[in-house]
Short mmCIF file of C-alpha atoms in Angstrom, two decimals:
data_model
loop_
_atom_site.label_atom_id
_atom_site.label_comp_id
_atom_site.label_asym_id
_atom_site.label_seq_id
_atom_site.Cartn_x
_atom_site.Cartn_y
_atom_site.Cartn_z
CA MET J 29 -4.34 3.98 -1.39
CA ASP J 30 -6.03 0.81 -2.80
CA ASP J 31 -5.77 -1.81 -0.03
CA LYS J 32 -5.12 -4.44 -1.61
CA GLN J 33 -1.98 -3.28 -3.48
CA LYS J 34 1.00 -2.11 -1.50
CA VAL J 35 4.57 -1.74 -1.63
CA THR J 36 7.25 -1.71 0.85
CA ASP J 37 10.21 -0.15 1.40
CA SER J 38 12.34 -1.49 3.99
CA ASN J 39 15.47 0.57 3.48
CA GLU J 40 13.10 3.78 3.96
CA GLU J 41 10.69 1.90 6.81
CA CYS J 42 7.82 3.13 4.11
CA VAL J 43 4.50 1.92 2.73
CA TYR J 44 3.20 3.61 -0.74
CA CYS J 45 0.43 2.81 -2.71
CA LEU J 46 1.07 1.30 -6.25
CA GLN J 47 1.38 4.16 -8.48
CA HIS J 48 3.64 6.35 -5.78
CA ALA J 49 6.32 3.16 -5.65
CA ILE J 50 6.07 3.24 -9.25
CA GLU J 51 7.05 6.82 -9.23
CA LEU J 52 9.54 6.15 -6.68
CA LEU J 53 11.07 3.45 -8.13
CA THR J 54 11.58 5.38 -11.42
CA LYS J 55 13.55 8.03 -9.98
CA LYS J 56 15.26 5.49 -7.69
CA ARG J 57 16.01 2.25 -9.48
CA ASN J 58 18.55 1.08 -6.82
CA HIS J 59 15.51 0.86 -4.15
CA VAL J 60 13.96 -2.19 -6.26
CA LYS J 61 16.05 -4.36 -3.97
CA TYR J 62 14.66 -2.61 -0.86
CA CYS J 63 11.03 -3.17 -1.78
CA LYS J 64 7.90 -6.05 -1.73
CA LEU J 65 4.92 -6.07 -3.60
CA LEU J 66 1.91 -7.15 -1.46
CA TYR J 67 -0.98 -7.93 -1.91
CA THR J 68 -4.10 -8.77 0.04
CA TYR J 69 -7.45 -11.11 -0.47
CA ASP J 70 -10.55 -10.86 0.56
CA GLN J 71 -12.27 -14.57 2.47
CA ASN J 72 -14.19 -14.70 -0.82
CA GLU J 73 -11.13 -14.11 -3.00
CA LEU J 74 -9.13 -16.85 -0.73
CA ASN J 75 -12.33 -19.20 -0.90
CA ASP J 76 -12.12 -18.80 -4.74
CA MET J 77 -8.15 -20.04 -5.27
CA ILE J 78 -8.90 -22.83 -3.12
CA GLN J 79 -11.58 -24.05 -5.01
CA LYS J 80 -9.80 -23.82 -8.45
CA LEU J 81 -6.41 -25.32 -6.65
CA MET J 82 -8.86 -28.21 -5.52
CA GLU J 83 -10.09 -28.46 -8.88
CA LYS J 84 -6.66 -28.61 -10.64
CA ILE J 85 -5.76 -31.12 -8.14
CA GLU J 86 -8.44 -33.48 -8.86
CA ALA J 87 -7.97 -33.08 -12.76
CA LYS J 88 -4.24 -33.79 -12.22
CA THR J 89 -4.98 -36.93 -10.11
CA GLN J 90 -7.51 -38.27 -12.49
CA LYS J 91 -5.28 -37.76 -15.30
CA LYS J 92 -2.38 -39.90 -13.55
CA SER J 93 -4.99 -42.09 -12.83
CA GLN J 94 -5.82 -42.73 -16.35
CA SER J 95 -1.98 -42.61 -17.44
CA LYS J 96 -1.41 -45.63 -14.94
CA HIS J 97 -4.42 -47.70 -16.47
CA GLY J 98 -3.50 -47.09 -19.62
CA ALA J 99 0.08 -48.67 -19.32
CA PHE J 100 -1.27 -51.41 -17.72
CA SER J 101 -3.59 -52.17 -20.44
CA ARG J 102 -0.97 -52.47 -23.40
#
């Protein structure tokens, strides 16, 4: 079972690997409402995500700052 991807079924109180969850849900579509996809990240992946988010926030902050200054120069 891939440790990163799991599907929980709260109705049956089970945890499935992604492949078996797909098989189950193909046969029993009504179980979809009870299932949740869980995905875990290791520390390096989390650090990368945080860095990318910080870069996006900084880019948006700079963009807003530039548009405010541009509005005053008209």
